[in-house]
Coordinates of C-alpha atoms and ligand atoms in Angstrom, one line a residue:
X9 CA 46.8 -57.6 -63.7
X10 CA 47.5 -55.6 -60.2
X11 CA 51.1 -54.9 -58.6
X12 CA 50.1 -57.5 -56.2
X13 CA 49.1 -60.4 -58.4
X14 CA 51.5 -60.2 -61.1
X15 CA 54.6 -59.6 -57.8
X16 CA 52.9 -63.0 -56.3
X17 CA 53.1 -64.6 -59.8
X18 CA 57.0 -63.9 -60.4
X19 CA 57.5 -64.9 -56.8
X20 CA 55.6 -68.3 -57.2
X21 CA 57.6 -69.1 -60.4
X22 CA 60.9 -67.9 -58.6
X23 CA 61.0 -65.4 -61.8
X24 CA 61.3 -61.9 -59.3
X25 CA 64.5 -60.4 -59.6
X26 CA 66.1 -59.7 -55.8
X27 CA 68.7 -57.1 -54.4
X28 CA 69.5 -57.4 -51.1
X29 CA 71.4 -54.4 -49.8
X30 CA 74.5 -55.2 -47.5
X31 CA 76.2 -58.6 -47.5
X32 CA 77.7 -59.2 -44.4
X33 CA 76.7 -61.8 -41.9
X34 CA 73.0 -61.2 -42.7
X35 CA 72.5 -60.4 -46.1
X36 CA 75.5 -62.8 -48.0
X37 CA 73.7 -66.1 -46.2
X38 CA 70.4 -64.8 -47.0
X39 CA 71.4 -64.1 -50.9
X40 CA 72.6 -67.1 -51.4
X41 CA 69.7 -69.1 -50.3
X42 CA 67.6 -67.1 -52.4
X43 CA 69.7 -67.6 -55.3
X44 CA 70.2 -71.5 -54.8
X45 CA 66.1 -71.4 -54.7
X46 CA 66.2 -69.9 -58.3
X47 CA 66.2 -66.3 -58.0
X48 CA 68.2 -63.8 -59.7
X49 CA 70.2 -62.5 -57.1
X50 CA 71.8 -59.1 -56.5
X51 CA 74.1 -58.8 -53.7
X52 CA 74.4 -54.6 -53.1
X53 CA 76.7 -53.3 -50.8
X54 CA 78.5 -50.1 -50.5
X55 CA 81.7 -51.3 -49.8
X56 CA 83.9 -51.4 -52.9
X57 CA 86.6 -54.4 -51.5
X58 CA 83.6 -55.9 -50.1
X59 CA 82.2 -56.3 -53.7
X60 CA 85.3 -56.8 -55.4
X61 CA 86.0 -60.2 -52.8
X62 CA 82.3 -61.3 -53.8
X63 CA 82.7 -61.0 -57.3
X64 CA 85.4 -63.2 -57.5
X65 CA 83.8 -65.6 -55.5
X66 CA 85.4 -64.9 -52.2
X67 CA 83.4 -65.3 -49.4
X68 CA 83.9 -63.5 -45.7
X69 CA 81.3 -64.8 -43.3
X70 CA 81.5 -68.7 -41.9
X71 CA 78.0 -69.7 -43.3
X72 CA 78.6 -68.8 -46.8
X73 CA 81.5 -71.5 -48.7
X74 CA 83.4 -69.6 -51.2
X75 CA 82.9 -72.8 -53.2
X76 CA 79.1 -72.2 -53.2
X77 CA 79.4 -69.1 -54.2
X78 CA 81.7 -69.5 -57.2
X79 CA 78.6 -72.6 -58.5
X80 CA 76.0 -69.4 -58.2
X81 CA 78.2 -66.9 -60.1
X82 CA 79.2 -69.2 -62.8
X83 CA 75.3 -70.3 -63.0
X84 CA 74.2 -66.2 -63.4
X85 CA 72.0 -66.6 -60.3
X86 CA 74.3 -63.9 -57.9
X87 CA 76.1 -61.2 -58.4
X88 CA 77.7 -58.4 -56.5
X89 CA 77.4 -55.1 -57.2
X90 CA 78.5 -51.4 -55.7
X91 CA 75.8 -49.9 -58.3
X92 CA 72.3 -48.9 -56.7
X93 CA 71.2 -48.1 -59.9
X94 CA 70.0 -51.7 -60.5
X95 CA 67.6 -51.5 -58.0
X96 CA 64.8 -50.1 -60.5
X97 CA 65.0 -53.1 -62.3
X98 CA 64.3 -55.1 -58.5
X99 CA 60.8 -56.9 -58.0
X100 CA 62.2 -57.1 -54.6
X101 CA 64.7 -55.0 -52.2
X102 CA 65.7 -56.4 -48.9
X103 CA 67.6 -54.4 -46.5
X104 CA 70.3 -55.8 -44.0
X105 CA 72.6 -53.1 -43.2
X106 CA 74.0 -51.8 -40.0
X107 CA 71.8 -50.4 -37.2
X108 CA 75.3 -49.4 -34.6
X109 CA 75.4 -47.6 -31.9
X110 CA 76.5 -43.9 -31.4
X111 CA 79.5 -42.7 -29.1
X112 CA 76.3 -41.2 -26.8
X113 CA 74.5 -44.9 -27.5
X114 CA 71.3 -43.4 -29.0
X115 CA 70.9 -45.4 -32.2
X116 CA 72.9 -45.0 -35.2
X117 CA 69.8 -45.2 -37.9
X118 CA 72.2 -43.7 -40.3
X119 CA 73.0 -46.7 -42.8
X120 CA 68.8 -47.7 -42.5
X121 CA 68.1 -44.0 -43.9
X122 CA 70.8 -44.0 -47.0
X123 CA 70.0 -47.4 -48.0
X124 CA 66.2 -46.9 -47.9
X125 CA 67.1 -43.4 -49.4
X126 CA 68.6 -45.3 -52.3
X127 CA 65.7 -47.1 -53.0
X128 CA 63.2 -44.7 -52.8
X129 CA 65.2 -42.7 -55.5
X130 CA 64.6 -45.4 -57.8
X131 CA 61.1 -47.1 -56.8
X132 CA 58.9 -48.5 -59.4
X133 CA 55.5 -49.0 -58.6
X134 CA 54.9 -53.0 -57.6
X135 CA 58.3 -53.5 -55.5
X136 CA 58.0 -55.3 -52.6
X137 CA 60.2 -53.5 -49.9
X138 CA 61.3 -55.7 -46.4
X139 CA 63.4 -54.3 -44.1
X140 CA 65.9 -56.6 -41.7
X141 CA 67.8 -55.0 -39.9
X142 CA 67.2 -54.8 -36.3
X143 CA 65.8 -51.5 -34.9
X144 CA 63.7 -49.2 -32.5
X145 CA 59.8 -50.2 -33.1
X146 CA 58.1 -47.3 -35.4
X147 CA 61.4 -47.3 -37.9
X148 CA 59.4 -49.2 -40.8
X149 CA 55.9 -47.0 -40.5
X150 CA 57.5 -43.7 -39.2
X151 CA 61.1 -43.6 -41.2
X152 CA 60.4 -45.6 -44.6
X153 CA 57.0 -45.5 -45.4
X154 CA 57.6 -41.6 -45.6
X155 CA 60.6 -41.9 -48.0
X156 CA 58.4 -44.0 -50.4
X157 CA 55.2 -41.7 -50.2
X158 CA 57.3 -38.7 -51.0
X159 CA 57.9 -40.1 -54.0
X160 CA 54.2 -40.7 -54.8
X161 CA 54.2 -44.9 -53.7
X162 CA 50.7 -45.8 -52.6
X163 CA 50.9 -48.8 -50.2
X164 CA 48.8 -51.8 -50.3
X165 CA 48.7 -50.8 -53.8
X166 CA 51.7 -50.2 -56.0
X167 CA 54.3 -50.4 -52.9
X168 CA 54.5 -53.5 -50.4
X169 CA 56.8 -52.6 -47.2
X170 CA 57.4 -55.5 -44.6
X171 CA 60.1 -56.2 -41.5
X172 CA 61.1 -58.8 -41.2
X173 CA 64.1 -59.2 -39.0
X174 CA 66.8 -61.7 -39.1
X175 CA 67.9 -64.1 -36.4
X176 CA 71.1 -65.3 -38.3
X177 CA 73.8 -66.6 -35.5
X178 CA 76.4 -66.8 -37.6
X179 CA 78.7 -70.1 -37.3
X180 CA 76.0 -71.9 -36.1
X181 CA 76.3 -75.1 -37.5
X182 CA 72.6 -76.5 -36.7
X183 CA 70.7 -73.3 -37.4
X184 CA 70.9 -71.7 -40.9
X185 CA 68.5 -69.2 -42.8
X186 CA 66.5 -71.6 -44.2
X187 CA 65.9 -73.4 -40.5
X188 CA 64.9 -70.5 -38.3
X189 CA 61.4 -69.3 -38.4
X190 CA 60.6 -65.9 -40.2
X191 CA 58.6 -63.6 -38.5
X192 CA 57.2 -61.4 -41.0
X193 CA 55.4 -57.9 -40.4
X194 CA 53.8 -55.9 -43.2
X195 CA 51.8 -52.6 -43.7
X196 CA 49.1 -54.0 -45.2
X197 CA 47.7 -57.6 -44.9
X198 CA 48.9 -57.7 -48.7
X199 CA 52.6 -56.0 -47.7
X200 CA 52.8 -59.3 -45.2
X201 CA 50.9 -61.7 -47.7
X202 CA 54.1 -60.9 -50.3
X203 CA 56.6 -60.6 -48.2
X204 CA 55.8 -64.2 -46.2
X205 CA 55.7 -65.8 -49.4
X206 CA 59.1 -64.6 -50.9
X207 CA 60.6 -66.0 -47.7
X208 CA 58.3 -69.1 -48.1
X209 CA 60.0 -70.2 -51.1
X210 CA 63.5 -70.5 -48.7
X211 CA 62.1 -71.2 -45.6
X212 CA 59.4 -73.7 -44.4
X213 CA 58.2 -71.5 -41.1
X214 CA 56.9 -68.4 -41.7
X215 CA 55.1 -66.5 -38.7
X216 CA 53.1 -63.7 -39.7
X217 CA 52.1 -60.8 -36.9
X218 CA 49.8 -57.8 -37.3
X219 CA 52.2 -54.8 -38.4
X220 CA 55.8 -54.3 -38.8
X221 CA 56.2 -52.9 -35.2
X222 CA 55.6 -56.3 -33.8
X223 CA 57.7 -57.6 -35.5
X224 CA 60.3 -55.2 -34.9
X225 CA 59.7 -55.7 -31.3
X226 CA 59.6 -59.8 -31.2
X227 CA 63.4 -59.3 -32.7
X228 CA 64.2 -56.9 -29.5
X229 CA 62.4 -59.2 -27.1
X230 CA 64.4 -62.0 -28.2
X231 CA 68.0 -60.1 -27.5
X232 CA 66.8 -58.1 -24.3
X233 CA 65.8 -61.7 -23.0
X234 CA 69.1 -63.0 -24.1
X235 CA 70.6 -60.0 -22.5
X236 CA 68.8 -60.2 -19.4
X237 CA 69.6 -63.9 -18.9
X238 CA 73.5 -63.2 -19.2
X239 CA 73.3 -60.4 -17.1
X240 CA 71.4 -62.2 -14.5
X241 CA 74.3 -65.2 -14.9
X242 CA 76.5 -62.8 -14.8
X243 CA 75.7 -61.6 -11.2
X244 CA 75.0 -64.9 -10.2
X245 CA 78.6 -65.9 -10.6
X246 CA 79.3 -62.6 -8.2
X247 CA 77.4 -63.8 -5.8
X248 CA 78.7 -67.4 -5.8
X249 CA 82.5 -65.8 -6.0
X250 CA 81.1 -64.2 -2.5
X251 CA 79.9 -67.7 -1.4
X252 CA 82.7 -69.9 -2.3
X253 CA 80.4 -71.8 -4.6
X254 CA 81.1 -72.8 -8.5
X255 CA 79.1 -71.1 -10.9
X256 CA 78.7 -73.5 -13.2
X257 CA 77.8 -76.3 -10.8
X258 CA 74.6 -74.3 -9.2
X259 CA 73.8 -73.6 -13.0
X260 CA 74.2 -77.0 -13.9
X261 CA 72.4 -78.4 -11.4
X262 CA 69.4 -76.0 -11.9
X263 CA 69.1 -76.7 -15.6
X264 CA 68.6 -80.1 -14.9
X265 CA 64.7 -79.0 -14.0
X266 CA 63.0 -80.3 -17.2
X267 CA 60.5 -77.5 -17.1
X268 CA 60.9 -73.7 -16.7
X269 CA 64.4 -73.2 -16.5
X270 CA 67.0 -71.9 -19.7
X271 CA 70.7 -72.4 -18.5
X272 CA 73.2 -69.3 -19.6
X273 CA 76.0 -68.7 -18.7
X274 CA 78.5 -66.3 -17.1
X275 CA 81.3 -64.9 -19.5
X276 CA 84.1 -61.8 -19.7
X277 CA 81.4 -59.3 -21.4
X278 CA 78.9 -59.5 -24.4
X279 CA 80.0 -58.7 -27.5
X280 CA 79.0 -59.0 -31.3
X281 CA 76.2 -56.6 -33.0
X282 CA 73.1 -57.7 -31.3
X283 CA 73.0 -58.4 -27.4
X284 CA 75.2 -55.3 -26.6
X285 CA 73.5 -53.2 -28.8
X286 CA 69.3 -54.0 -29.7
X287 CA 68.1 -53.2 -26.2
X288 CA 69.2 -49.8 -26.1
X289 CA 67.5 -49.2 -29.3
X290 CA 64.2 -50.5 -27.2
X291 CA 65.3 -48.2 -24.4
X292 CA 66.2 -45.1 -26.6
X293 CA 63.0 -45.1 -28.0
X294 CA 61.1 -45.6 -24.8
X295 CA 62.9 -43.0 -22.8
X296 CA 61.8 -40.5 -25.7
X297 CA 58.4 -40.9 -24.4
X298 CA 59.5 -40.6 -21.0
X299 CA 59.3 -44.4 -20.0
X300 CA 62.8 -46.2 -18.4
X301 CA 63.3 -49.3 -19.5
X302 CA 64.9 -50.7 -16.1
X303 CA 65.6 -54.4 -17.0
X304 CA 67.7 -53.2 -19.9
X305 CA 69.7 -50.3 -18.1
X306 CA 70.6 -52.9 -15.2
X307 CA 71.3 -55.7 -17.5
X308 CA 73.7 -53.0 -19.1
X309 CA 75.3 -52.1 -16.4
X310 CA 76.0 -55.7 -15.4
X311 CA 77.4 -57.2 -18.1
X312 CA 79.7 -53.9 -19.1
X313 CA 81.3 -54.1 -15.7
X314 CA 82.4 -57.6 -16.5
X315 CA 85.6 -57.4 -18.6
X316 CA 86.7 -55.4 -14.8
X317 CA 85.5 -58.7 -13.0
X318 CA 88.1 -60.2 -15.2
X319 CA 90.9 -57.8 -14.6
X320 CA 90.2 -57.7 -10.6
X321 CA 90.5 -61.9 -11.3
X322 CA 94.0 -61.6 -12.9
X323 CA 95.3 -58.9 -10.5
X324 CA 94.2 -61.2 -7.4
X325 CA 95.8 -64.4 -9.1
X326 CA 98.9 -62.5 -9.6
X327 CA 98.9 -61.2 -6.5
X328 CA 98.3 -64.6 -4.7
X329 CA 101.5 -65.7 -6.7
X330 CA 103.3 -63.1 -5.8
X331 CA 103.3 -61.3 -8.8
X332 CA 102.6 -57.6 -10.4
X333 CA 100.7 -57.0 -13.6
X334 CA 103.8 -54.7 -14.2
X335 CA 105.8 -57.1 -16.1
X336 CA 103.7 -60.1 -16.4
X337 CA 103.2 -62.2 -19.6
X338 CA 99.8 -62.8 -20.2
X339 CA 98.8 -64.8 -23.1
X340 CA 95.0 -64.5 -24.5
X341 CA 93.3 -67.1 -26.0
X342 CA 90.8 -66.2 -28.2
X343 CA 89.8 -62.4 -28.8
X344 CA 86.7 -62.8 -30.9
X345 CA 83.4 -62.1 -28.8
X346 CA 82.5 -65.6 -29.0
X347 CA 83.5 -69.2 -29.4
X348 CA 84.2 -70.6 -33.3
X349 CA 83.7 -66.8 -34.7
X350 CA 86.2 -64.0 -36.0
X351 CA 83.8 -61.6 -35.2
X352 CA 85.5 -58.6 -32.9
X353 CA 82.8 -56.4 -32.8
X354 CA 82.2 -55.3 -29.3
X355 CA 84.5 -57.8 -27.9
X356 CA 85.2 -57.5 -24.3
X357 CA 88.6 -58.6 -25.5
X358 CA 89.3 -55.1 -26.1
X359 CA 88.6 -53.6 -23.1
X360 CA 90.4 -56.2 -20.8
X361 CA 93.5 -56.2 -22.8
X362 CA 93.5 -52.6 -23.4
X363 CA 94.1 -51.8 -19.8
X364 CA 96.2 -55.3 -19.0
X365 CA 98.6 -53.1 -21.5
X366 CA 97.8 -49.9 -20.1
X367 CA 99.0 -51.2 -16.4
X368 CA 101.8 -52.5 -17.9
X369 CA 101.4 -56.6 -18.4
X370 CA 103.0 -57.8 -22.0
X371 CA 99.8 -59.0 -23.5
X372 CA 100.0 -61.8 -26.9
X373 CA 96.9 -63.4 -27.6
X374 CA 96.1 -66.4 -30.1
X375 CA 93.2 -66.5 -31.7
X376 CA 92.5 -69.0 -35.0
X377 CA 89.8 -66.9 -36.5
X378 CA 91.3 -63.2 -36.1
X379 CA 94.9 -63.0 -37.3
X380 CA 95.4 -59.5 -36.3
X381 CA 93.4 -57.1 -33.3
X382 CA 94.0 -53.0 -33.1
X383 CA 94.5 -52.2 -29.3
X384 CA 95.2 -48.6 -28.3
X385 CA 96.6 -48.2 -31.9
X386 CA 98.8 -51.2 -32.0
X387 CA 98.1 -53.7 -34.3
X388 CA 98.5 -57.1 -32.6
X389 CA 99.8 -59.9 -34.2
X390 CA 98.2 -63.7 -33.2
X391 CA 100.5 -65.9 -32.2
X392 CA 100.3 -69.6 -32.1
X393 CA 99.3 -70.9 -29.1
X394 CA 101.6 -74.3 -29.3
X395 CA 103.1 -76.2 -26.3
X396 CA 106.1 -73.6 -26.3
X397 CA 104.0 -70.4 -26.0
X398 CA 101.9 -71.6 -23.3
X399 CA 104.4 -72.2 -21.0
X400 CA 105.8 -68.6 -21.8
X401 CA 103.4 -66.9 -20.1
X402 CA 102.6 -66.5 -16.9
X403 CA 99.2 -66.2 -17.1
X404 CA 96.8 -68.0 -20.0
X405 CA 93.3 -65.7 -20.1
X406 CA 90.9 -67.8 -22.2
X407 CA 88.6 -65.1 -23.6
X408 CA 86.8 -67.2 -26.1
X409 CA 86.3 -70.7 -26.1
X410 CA 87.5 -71.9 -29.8
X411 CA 87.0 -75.4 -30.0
X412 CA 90.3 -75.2 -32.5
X413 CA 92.4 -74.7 -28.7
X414 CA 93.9 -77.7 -26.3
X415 CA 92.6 -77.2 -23.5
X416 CA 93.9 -80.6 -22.2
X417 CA 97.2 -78.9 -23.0
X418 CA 96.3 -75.6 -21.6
X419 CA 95.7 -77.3 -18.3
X420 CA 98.7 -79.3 -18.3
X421 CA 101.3 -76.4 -19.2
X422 CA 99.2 -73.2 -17.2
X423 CA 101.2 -71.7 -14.8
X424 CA 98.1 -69.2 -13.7
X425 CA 94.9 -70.5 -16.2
X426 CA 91.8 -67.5 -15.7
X427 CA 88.9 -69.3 -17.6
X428 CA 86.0 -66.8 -18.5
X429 CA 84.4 -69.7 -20.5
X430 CA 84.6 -72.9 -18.4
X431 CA 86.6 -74.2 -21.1
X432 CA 89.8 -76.1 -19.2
X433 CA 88.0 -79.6 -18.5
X434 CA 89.5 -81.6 -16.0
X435 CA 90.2 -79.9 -12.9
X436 CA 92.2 -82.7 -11.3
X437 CA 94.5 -82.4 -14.5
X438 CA 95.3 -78.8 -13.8
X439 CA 99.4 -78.0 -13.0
X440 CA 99.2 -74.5 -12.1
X441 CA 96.3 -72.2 -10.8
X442 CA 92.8 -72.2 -12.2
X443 CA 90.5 -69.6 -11.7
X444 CA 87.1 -69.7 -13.3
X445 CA 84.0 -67.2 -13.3
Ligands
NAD501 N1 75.5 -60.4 -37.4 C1 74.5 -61.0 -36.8 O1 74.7 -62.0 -36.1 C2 73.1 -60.5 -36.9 C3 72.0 -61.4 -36.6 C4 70.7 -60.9 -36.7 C5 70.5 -59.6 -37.1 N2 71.5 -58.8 -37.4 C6 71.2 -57.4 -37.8 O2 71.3 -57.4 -39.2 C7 71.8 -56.1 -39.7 C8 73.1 -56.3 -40.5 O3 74.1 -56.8 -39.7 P1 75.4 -57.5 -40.3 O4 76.0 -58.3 -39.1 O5 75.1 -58.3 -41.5 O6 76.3 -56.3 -40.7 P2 77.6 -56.3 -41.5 O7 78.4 -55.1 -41.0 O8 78.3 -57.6 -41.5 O9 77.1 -56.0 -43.0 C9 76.5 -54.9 -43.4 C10 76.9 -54.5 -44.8 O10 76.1 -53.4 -45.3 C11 76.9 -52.6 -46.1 N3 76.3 -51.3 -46.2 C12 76.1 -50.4 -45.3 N4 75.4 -49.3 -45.8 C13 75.1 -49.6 -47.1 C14 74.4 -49.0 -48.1 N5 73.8 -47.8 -47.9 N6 74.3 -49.6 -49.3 C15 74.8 -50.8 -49.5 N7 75.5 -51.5 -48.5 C16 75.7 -50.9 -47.3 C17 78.3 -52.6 -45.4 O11 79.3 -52.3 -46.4 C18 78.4 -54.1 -45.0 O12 79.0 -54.9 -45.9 C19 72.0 -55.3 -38.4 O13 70.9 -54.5 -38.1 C20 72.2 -56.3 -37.3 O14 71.8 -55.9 -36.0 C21 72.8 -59.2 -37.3

């Protein structure tokens, strides 16, 4: 029997043994959906505390229950491991590590390479091979297929290499893995054939395209459109600042058209993994062929002068209330880069209150998801954000928009509200000053 058949047989009878490499907010959901199908699932990550927490059936990320967890390591189906040397006994490797930035904001490919690295140490002929994480277009063909030759993998034939990048949005309570359609891209029509049906057996819609570059570039289409959009919102709420005009009512009113029209929204900055990040691994690798990718270098710019939108808002409230920054007690509410997450990662959150303390302002924040946030070397403490607090400061900066906040109380205690999210509800129910974006 070929590589091919005898992979499609174990991955009909759910009988293939699966590693997925990195299990944080993309490769945890995704093992355990795998492993509640019926596969043997190992969960490889490099990150000994990281392992340690899984193995004992604690879980990190919001769409995994440690509960669920605990039912698949009792059963045997999922396991975490810091050992790559398992990975010759995988049918199947998928990859779902980091793809950062760099200080200079070229891509950081770094955790791609040693991952893939690992695995082409150890390849046995008739592993399927599908890479997640999101990247420049070329990385599949141009940076893994190379690793895997070198160490004599002929593909089509005894190696099957795919991407297939996730869409996760983690939290998301009406989107899971198993609900959002898989693109899949392989190097052969047998690498896509394989890899499709793995993720057929967890997910109903599969979408196949030609080669792995399309698919690598559908993933960055999707987050330069998203980060277009917001950029694009947020210079419209500039321009309605300029004309006295609410934001959110134009925007509102527009997505009303039934046809043509996607509503976002303004907000303090992007943040998380994805939107700040993907479309300068687009750009990156179109500049290197000396093409400028001018939607993404605007949208860029846009959104990363918004978190000094927000300071100019505070100072200006202040002001009108005859107040300094010097001095002032501002209280955050909700640090994480968006609503009903504890994710920090490229948060405007830093930036904003980063230079609130740098100008002096006594800065507390609350946030129910992240108990504790580094600024300037000061580990932060949350506070609660009770009736008592509130009043306290003199300014309330909603950041995030946790639904776990009371807003109805925020609006009725606030001396000076600044609302980045359109969160406080009921203007007429407002005591102090409310400023929105
Ligand atoms: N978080 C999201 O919302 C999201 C959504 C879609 C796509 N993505 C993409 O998915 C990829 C992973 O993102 P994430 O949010 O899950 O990252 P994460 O930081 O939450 O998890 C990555 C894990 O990989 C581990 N790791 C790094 N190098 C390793 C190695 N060589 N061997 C074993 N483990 C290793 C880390 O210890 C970490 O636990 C990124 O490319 C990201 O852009 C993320």
């Amino acid at each position: 029997m070929d590589h091919a058949t005898a992979l499609s047989r174990r991955i009909a009878t759910h009988t293939a043994r699966l590693t997925i490499i990195g299990q944080g907010y993309v490769g945890l959901p995704l093992a355990v959906e795998f492993a509640k199908a019926g596969f043997a699932v190992t969960g490889l990550d490099a990150d000994p505390d990281r392992v340690a927490a899984l193995a004992t059936g604690r879980s990190h990320v919001p769409d995994v229950r440690s509960e669920e967890l605990q039912t698949l390591l009792r059963d045997g189906r999922y396991h975490a491991t810091g050992e790559p040397a398992l990975l010759a006994d995988s049918d199947a490797v998928l990859i779902c590590v980091p793809t950062p930035l760099r200080k200079s904001k070229a891509p950081d490919i770094s955790y791609v390479v040693a991952a893939s690295r690992e695995v082409a140490a150890r390849f046995r002929p008739g592993q399927l091979i599908i890479l997640e994480s999101t990247t420049y277009p070329g990385t599949t063909e141009e940076l893994l297929l190379p690793l895997f030759q070198e160490n004599g993998a002929r593909i089509g034939e005894d190696l099957f290499l795919a991407f297939s990048p996730e869409r996760i949005d983690p939290g998301n309570p009406t989107f899971k893995v198993k609900d959002i359609p898989k693109v899949v891209g392989g190097l052969t029509p047998t690498c896509t054939r394989l890899a499709s049906a793995l993720y057929r057996e967890i997910i109903p819609r599969v979408h196949e395209v030609s080669t792995p570059k399309v698919a690598e570039l559908a993933k960055l289409y999707e987050n330069v459109f998203r980060n277009v959009n917001i950029a694009l919102a947020n210079e419209f709420s500039l321009m309605c600042r300029h004309l006295g005009v609410s934001t959110r009512e134009v925007i509102d009113a527009a997505a009303t058209k039934p046809f043509g029209f996607m509503p976002f929204y303004p907000g303090p900055g992007i943040g998380g993994h994805c939107i700040p990040v993907d479309p300068l691994y687009l750009s990156w690798k179109m500049r290197l062929s000396g093409y400028e990718a001018r939607f993404i270098s605007l949208a860029d710019e846009i959104n990363r002068a918004m978190p000094a939108h927000v300071l100019s808002l505070v100072c200006d409230a202040l002001n009108e209330m005859g107040l300094a920054l010097k001095g002032t007690r501002i209280l955050v509410l909700g640090v994480a880069y968006k609503r009903g997450s504890g994710d920090t990662r490229e948060s405007p959150a830093y930036e904003i209150i980063a230079t609130l303390r740098r100008k002096g302002a006594q800065v507390s924040y609350a946030d129910p998801h992240v108990p504790t946030f580094p600024v300037d070397g000061t580990e932060l403490k949350a506070v609660e954000p009770g009736e008592e607090e509130l009043r306290g400061a003199d300014c309330l900066l909603i950041l995030a928009d946790h639904p776990e906040f009371d807003y109805r109380m925020v609006a009725r205690v606030g001396r000076l509200i600044v609302d980045t999210r359109n969160s406080v509800p009921d203007i007429a129910g407002v005591r102090g000053r409310l400023v929105k974006l």
